[in-house]
Coordinates of C-alpha atoms in Angstrom, one line a residue:
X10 CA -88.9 -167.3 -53.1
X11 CA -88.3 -164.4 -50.8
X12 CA -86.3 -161.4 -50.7
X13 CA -85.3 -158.6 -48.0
X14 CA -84.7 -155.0 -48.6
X15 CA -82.3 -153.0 -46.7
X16 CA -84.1 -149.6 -45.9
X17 CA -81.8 -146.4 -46.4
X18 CA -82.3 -145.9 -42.8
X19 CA -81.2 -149.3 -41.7
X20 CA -78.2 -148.8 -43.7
X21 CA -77.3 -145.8 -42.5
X22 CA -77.9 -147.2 -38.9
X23 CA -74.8 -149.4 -39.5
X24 CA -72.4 -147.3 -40.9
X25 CA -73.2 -145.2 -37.5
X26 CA -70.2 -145.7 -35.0
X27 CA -71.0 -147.7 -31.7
X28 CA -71.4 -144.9 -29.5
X29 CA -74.2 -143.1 -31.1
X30 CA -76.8 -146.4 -30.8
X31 CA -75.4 -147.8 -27.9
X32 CA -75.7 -145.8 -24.5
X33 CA -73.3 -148.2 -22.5
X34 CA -70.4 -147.8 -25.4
X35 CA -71.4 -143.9 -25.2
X36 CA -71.2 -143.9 -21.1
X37 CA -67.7 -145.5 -21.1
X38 CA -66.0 -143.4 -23.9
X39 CA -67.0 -140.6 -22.2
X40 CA -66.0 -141.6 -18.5
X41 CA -62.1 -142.8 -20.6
X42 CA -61.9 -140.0 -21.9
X43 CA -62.4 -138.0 -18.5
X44 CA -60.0 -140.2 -16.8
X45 CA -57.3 -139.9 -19.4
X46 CA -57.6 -135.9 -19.9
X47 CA -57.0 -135.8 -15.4
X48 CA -54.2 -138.5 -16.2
X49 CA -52.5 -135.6 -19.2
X50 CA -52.9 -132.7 -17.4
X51 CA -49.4 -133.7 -14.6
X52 CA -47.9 -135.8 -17.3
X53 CA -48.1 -132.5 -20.4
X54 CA -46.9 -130.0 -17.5
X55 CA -44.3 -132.0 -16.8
X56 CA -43.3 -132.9 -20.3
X57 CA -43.0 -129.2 -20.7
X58 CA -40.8 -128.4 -18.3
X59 CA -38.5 -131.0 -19.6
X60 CA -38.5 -129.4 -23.2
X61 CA -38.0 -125.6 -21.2
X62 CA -41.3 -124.4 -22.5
X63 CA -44.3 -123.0 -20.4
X64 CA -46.9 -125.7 -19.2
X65 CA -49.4 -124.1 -21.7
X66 CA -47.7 -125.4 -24.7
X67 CA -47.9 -129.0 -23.8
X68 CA -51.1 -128.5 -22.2
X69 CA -51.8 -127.1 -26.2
X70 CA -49.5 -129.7 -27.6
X71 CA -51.9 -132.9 -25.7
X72 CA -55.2 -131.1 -27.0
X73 CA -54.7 -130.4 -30.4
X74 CA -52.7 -133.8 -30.6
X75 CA -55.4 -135.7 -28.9
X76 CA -58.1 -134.1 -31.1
X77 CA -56.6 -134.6 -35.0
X78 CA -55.3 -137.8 -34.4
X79 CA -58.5 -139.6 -33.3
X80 CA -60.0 -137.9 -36.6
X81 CA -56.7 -138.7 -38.9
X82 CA -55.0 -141.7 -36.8
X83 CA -55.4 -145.5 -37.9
X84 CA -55.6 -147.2 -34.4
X85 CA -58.9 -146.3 -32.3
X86 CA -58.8 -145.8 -28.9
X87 CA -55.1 -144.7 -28.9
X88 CA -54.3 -141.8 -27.1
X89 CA -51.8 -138.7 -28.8
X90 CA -50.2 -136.2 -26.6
X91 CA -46.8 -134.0 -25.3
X92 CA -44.7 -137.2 -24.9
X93 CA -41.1 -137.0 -22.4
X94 CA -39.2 -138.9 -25.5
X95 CA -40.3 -136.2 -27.6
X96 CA -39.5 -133.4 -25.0
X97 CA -35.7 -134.5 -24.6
X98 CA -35.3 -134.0 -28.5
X99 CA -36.7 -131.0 -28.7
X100 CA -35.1 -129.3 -25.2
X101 CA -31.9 -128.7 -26.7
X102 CA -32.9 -126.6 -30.2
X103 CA -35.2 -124.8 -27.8
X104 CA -32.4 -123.7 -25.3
X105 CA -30.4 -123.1 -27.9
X106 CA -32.1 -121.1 -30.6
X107 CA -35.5 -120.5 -28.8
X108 CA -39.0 -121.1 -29.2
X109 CA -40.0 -120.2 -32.9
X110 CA -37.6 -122.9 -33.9
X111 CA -39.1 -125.3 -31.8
X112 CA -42.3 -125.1 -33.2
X113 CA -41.2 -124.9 -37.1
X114 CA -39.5 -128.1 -35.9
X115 CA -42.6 -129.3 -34.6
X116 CA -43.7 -128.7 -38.3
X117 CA -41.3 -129.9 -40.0
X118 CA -41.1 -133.5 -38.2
X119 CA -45.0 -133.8 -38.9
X120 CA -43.9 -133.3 -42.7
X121 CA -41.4 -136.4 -42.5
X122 CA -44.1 -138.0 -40.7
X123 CA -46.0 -138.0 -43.8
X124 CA -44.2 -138.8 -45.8
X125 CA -42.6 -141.2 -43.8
X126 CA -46.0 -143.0 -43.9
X127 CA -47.1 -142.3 -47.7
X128 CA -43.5 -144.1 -48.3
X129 CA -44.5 -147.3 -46.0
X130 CA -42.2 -146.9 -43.6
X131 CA -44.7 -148.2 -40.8
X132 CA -44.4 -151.9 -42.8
X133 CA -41.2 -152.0 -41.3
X134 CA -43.0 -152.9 -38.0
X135 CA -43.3 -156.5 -39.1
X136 CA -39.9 -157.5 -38.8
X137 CA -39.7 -156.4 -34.9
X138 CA -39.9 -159.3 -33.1
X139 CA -42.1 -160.6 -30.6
X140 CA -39.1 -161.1 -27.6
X141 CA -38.7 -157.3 -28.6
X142 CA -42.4 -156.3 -27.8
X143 CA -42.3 -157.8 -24.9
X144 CA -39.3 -156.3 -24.1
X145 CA -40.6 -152.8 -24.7
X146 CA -44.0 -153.5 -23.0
X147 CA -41.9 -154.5 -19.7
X148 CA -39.9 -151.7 -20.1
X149 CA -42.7 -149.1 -20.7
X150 CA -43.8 -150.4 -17.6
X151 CA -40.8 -149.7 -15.8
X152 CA -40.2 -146.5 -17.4
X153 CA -43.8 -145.3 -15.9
X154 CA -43.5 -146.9 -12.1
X155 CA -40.0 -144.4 -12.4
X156 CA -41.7 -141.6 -13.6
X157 CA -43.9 -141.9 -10.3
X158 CA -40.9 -142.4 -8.1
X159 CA -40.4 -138.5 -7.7
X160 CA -43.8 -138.1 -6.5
X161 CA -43.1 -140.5 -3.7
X162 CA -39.3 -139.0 -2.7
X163 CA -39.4 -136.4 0.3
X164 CA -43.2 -135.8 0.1
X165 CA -45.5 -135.1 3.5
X166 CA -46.2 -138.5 4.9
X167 CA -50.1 -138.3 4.3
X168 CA -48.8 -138.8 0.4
X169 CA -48.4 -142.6 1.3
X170 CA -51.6 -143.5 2.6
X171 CA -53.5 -141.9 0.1
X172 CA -51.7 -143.3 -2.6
X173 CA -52.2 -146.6 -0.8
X174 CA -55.9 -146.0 -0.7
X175 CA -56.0 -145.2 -4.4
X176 CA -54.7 -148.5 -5.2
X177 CA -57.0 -150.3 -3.3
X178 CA -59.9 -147.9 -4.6
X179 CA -58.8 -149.6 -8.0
X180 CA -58.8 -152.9 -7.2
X181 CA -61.9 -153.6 -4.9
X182 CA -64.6 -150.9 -6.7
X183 CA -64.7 -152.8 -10.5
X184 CA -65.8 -155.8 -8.0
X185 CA -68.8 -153.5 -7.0
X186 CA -69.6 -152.4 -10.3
X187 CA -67.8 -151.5 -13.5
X188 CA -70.1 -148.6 -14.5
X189 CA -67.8 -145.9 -13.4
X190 CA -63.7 -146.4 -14.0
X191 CA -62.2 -147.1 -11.0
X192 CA -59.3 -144.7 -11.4
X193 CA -62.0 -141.4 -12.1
X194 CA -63.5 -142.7 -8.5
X195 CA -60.0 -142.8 -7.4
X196 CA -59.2 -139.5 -8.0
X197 CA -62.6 -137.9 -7.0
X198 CA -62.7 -139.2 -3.5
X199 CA -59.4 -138.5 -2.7
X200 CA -59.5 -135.1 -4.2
X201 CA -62.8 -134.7 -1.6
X202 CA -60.7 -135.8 0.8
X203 CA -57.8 -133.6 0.5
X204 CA -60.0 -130.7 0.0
X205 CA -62.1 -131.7 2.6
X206 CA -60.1 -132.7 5.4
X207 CA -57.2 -129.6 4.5
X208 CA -54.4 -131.9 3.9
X209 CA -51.4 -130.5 2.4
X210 CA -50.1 -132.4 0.0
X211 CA -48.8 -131.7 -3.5
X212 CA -51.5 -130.7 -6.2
X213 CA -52.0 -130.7 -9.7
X214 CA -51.5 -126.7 -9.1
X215 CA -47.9 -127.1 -7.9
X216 CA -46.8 -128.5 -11.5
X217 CA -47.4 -125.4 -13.3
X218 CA -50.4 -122.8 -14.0
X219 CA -53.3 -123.8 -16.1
X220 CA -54.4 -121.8 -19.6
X221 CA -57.0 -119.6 -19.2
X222 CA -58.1 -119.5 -23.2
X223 CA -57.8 -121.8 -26.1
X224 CA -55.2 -121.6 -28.0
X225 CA -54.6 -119.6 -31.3
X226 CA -52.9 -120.9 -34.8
X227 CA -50.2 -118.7 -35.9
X228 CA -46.9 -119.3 -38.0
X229 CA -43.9 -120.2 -36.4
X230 CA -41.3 -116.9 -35.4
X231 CA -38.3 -117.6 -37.4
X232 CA -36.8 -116.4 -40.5
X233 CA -38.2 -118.5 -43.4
X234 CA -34.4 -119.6 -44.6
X235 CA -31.8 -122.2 -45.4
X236 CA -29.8 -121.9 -42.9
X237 CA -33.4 -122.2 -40.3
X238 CA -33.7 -125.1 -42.2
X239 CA -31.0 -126.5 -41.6
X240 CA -30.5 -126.2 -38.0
X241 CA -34.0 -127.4 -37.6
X242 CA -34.1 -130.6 -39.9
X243 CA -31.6 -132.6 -37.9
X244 CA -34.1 -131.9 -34.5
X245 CA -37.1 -132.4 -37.0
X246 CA -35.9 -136.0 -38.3
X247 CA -35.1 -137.5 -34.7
X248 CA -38.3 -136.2 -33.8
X249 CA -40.3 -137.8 -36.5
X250 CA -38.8 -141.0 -36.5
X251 CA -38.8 -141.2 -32.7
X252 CA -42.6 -140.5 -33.0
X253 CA -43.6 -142.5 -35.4
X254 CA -41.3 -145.6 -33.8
X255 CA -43.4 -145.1 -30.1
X256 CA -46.8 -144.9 -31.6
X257 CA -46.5 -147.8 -33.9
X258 CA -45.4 -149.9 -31.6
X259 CA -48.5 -148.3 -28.9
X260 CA -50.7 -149.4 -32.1
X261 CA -49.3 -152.6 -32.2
X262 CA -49.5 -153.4 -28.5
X263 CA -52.7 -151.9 -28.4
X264 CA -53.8 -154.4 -31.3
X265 CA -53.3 -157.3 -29.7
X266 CA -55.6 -156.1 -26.5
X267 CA -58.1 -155.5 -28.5
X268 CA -57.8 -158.7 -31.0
X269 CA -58.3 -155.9 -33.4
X270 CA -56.2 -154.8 -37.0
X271 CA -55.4 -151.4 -37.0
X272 CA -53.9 -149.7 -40.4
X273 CA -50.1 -148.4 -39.7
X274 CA -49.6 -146.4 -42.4
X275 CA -52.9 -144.5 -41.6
X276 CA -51.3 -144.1 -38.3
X277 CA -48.1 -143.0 -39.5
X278 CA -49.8 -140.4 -41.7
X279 CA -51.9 -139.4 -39.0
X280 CA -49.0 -138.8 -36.4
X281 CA -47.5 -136.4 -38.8
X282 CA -50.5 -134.5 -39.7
X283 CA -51.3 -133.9 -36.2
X284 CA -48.0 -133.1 -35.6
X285 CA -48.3 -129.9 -38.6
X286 CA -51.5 -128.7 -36.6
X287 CA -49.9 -128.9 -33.2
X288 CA -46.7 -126.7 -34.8
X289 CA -49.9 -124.0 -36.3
X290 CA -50.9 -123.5 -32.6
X291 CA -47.3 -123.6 -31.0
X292 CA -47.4 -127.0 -29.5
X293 CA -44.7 -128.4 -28.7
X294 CA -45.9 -131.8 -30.7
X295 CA -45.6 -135.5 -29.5
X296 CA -47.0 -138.7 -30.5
X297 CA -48.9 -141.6 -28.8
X298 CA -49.0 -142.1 -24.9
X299 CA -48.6 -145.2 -23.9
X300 CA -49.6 -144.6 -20.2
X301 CA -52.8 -143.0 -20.8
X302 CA -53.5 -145.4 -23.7
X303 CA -52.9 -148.4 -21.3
X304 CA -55.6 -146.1 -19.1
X305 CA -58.2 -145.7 -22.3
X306 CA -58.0 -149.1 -23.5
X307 CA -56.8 -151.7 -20.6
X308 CA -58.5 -149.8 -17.4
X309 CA -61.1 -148.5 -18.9
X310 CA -62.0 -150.1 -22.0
X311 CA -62.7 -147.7 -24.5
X312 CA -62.6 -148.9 -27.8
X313 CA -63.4 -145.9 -29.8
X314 CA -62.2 -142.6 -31.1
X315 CA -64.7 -140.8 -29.0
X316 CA -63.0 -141.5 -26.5
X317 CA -59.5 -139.9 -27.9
X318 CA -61.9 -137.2 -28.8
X319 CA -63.2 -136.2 -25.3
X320 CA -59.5 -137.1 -23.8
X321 CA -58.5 -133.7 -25.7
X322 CA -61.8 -131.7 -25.1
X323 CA -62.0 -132.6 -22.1
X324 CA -58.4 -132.0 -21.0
X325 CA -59.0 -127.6 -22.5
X326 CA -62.6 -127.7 -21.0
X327 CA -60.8 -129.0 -17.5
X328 CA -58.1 -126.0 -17.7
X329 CA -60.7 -123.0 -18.9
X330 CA -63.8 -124.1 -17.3
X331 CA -62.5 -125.9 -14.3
X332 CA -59.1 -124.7 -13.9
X333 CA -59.1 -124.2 -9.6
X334 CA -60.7 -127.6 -9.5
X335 CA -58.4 -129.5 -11.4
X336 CA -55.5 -127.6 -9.8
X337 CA -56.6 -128.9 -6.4
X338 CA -56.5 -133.0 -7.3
X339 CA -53.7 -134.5 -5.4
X340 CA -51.0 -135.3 -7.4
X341 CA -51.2 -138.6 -5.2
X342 CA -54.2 -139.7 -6.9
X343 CA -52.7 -139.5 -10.5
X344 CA -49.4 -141.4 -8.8
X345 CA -51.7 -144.5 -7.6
X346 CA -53.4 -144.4 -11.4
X347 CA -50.2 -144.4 -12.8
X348 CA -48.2 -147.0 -10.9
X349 CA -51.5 -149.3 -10.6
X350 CA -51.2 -148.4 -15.0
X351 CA -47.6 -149.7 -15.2
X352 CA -48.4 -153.3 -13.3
X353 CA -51.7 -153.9 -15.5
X354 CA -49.2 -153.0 -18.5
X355 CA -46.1 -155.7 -17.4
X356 CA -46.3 -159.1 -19.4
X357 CA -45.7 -160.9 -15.9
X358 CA -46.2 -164.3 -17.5
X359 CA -43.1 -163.4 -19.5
X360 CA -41.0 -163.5 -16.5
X361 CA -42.4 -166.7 -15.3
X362 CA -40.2 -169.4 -14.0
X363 CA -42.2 -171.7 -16.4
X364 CA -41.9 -169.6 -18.8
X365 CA -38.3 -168.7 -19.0
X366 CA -37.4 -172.5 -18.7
X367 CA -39.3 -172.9 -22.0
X368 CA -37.9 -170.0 -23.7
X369 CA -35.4 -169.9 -25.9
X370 CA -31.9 -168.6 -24.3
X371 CA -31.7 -166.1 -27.4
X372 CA -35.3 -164.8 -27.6
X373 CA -34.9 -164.3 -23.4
X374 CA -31.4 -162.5 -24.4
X375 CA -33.6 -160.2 -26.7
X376 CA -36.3 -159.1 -24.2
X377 CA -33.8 -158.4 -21.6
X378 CA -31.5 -156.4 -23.9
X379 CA -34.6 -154.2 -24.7
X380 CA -35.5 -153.6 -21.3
X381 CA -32.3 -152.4 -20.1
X382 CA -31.6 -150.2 -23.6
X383 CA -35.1 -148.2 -22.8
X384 CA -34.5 -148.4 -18.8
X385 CA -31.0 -147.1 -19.6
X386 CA -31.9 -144.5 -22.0
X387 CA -35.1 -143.2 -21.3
X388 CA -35.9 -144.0 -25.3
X389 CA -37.8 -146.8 -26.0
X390 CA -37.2 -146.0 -29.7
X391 CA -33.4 -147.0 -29.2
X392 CA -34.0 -150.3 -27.0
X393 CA -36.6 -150.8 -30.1
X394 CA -33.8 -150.5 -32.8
X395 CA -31.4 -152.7 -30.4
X396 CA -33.6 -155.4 -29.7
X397 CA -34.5 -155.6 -33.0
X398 CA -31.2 -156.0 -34.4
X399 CA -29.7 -157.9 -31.8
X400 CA -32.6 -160.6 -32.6
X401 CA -32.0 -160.3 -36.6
X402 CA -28.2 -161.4 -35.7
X403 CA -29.2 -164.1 -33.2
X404 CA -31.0 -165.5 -36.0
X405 CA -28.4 -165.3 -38.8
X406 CA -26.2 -166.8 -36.4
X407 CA -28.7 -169.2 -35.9
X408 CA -29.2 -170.2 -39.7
X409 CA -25.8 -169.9 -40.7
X410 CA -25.2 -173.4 -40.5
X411 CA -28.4 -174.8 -41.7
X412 CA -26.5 -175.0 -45.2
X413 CA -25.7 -178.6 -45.2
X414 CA -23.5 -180.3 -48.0
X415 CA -23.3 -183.9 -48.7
X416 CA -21.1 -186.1 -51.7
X417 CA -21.9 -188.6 -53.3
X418 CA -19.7 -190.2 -55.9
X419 CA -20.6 -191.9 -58.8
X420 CA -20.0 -195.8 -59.2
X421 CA -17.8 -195.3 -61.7
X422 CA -16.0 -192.8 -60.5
X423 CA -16.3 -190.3 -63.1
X424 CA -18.3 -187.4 -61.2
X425 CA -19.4 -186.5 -57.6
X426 CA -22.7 -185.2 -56.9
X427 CA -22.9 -182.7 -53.9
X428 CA -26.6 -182.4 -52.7
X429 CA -27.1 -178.6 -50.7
X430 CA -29.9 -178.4 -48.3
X431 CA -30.5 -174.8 -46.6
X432 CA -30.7 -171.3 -47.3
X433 CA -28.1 -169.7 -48.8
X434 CA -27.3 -165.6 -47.4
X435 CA -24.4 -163.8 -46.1
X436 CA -24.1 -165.9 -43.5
X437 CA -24.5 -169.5 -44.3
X438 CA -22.8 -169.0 -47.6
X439 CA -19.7 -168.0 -46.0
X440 CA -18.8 -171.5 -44.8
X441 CA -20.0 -173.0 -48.7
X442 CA -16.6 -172.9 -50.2
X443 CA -14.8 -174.9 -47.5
X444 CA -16.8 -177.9 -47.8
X445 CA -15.7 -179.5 -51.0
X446 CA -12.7 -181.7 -52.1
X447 CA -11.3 -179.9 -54.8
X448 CA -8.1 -181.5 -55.0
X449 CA -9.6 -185.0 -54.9
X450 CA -12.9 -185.3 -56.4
X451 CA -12.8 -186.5 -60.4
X452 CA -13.1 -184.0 -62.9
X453 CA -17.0 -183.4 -62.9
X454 CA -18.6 -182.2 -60.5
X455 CA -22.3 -181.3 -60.3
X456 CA -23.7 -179.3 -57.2
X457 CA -27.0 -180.0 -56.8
X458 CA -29.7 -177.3 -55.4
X459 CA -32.7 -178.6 -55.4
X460 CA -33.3 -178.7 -51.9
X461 CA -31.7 -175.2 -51.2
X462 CA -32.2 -171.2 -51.9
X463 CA -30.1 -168.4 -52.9
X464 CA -30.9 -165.2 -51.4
X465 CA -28.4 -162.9 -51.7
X466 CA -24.9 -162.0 -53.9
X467 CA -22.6 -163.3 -51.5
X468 CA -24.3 -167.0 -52.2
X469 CA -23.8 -166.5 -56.1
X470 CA -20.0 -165.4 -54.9
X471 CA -19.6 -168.2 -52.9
X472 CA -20.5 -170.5 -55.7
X473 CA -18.4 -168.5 -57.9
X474 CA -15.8 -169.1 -56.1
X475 CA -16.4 -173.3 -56.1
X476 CA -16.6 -173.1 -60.0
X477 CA -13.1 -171.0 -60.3
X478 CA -11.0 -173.5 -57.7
X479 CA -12.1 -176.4 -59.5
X480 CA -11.2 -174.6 -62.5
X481 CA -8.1 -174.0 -61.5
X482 CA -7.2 -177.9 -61.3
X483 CA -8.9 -178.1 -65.1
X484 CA -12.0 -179.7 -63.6
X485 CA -16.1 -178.8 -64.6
X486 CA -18.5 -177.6 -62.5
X487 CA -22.4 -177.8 -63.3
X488 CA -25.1 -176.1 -61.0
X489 CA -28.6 -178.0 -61.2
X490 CA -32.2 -178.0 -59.4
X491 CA -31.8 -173.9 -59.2
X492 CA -36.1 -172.7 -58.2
X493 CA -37.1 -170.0 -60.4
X494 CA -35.6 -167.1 -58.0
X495 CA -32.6 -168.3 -57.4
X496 CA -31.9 -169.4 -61.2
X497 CA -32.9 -165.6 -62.0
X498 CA -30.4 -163.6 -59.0
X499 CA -27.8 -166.3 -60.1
X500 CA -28.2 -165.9 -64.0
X501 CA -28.3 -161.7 -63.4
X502 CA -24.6 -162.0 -60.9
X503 CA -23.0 -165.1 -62.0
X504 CA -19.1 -163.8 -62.8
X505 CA -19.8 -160.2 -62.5
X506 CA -19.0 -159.9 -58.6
X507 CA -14.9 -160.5 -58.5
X508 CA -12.8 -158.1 -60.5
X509 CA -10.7 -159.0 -63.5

């Protein structure tokens, strides 16, 4: 008989994350996170602008963000940053009542965040339906090939060819080898090129200046009051749920790439806490990126928090350190990362003519309803909440006449048995009451429910209501073959939903 001891060594070895034993996991964290850091830098300055801030407070917002959620967050590999959706809610309090509010907004939101998550909010993800994710993946998509449409509109000419070069740059090198990310080759031998050659095209420079130091925590400038409080909250809740509704849906998506189970309620928690840290050092907050995370995890294939880690270091480091480099990269390199980003992130098989043919006319309703709610809007929270509940009534519509009742009289004529088969809610229920013979059947009846479920009151009303129209020709009614459940809600509501 043999036995093995595990060493303390050995077991620390595997508690160690990937990256610190394994040099190629280390090399391509690293080279993500470098990638995704040039991808934030255009995407946080323009984020700013669209919330009327300066470019260093999303530049601020991305780091920080980028930094405690990889700590904090529940999905690895997700990146956290300035976000547009989250830049549109905040614009108005900020042109409004200025920029201390803003931030203690910021705050605020990261507080609902948390508790959002400690209350389990994020298990709420389970009833958005698949034709919905796909819905906001194709939209997402969309939403980014758009956002690279400016870039492309009354631009020199030399904009086109090197954004067509880009794009083939990222599809022939990973055929050469996959040890560097295509898109960081991408952007380093065009930026050579532009440099090089004195072509004047757009930079990263033209967006907005780049900070000079790091930034520094501080509280908010606003009068600690009620009456801040209240003109913040209503900002402060759209913000938080908007937030938490993009990055659990990223986690989602980014779950099923990576065959991998993430915890949402971690993530939830994490979103807000990042969010309170971001307010501290006058971020302007935001939540997960589904662009760069589509670069992380799909293009590059980081797997890790390292690299969320390094996509915020790197992105400060980039601005001090390397500022009049960085501002020099042609925003035509980021374009061709972007738009090659947003048809890598497209279900295409969704659209399929084979596809569609099998598909279900209501789920293909769904997914289109979703893409043209976040096209339309700009908010993929809203087409999320649409899609959503445009499938949850497809369905009820859909099982509202699974309820099936058949009769069966007895020999003798003394009773009829009525057999239900279905499940009994708001909707199915509602057609119960018309399917029996009141006025004919014999003056027992028994209605049998062994083969069905009651879910809801408006089932226990509905038989409630068969019970008081035989009653009212003198005839009986007995209920049999009631499960456990359904014997319990019906015991608890029987008589005691119509008023007397």
């Amino acid at each position: 008989m043999s036995s093995s001891v595990v060493s303390p060594g050995a077991r620390l070895r595997g508690l160690r994350p990937d990256w610190l034993s394994n040099p190629k996991v280390w090399r391509t964290e690293v080279l993500a996170g470098l990638v995704v850091a040039l991808a934030l830098i255009p995407e946080a300055i323009s984020f700013s602008i669209i919330a009327g801030v300066d470019p260093a407070v999303g530049l601020f917002a991305s780091f920080t963000m980028a930094v405690v959620i990889s700590i904090v967050g529940g999905r690895r590999a997700m990146i956290s940053a300035a976000t547009g959706a989250v830049a549109l809610v905040i614009a108005p309090l900020n042109r409004e009542q200025g920029f201390g509010y803003l931030v203690a907004a910021v705050i605020l939101a990261g507080v609902i965040q948390v508790a959002l998550g400690a209350l389990g909010v994020a298990k709420l993800m389970r009833f958005v339906p698949r034709s919905v994710m796909v819905g906001f993946v194709n939209a997402l998509a969309i939403l980014i090939f758009m956002a690279q449409v400016p870039e492309m509109h009354d631009v020199p000419w030399a904009v086109y060819p090197l954004i067509i070069g880009g794009l083939a740059l990222m599809v022939f090198f990973p055929k050469v080898t996959t040890v560097i990310p295509a898109p960081l080759v991408s952007i380093v031998i065009l930026t050579v090129i532009t440099v090089a050659a004195a072509i004047a095209v757009p930079t990263v420079g033209d967006k907005g200046a780049l900070p000079s130091s790091l930034p520094v925590p501080g509280l908010p400038d606003v009068p600690f009051t009620l009456d801040t409080l209240t003109t913040i909250a209503p900002y402060a809740l759209a913000m938080a749920l908007v937030g938490l509704m993009e990055s659990l849906m990223t986690a989602k998506l980014v779950d099923e790439i990576t065959d991998t189970h993430s915890s949402k309620t971690r993530e939830s928690v994490g979103q807000g806490i990042a969010n309170i840290v971001t307010g501290f050092f006058g971020g302007m907050g935001g939540c997960a990126m589904i662009g760069q995370t589509m670069i992380n995890v799909k293009v590059s294939g980081a797997r890790t928090r390292l690299s969320t880690f390094l996509a915020g270091g790197f992105l400060m480091v980039l601005c001090i350190v390397f500022g009049p480099v960085v501002s020099d990269i042609p925003m035509a390199a980021l374009v061709a990362v972007m738009v090659m980003v947003s048809f890598a992130t497209f279900d295409w098989h969704s659209i399929a003519l084979k596809t569609l043919k099998r598909m279900p006319l209501g789920e293909i309703a769904v997914m289109a309803i979703t893409v043209v709610c976040v096209v339309a809007t700009s908010n993929l929270a809203i087409g999320v909440v649409v899609g959503s509940v445009t499938a949850m009534v497809i369905f009820a519509k859909r099982v509202a006449h699974l309820a099936n009742v058949a009769a069966v009289t007895e020999s003798d004529g003394s009773s009829v048995v009525y057999s239900v088969t279905g499940e009994l809610f708001f909707a199915s229920s509602n057609d119960l009451v018309g399917q029996f013979n009141y006025a004919t059947d014999p003056d027992k009846i028994v209605i049998d429910l062994s083969a069905a479920h009651i879910w809801d009151a408006s089932s226990v009303a509905a038989l409630d209501a068969i019970e008081t129209k035989y009653a009212q020709r003198g005839k009986t009614v007995e209920i049999v073959g009631l499960n456990d459940s359904s014997a319990d809600l019906h015991g608890k509501l029987t008589g005691e939903l119509t008023s007397h």
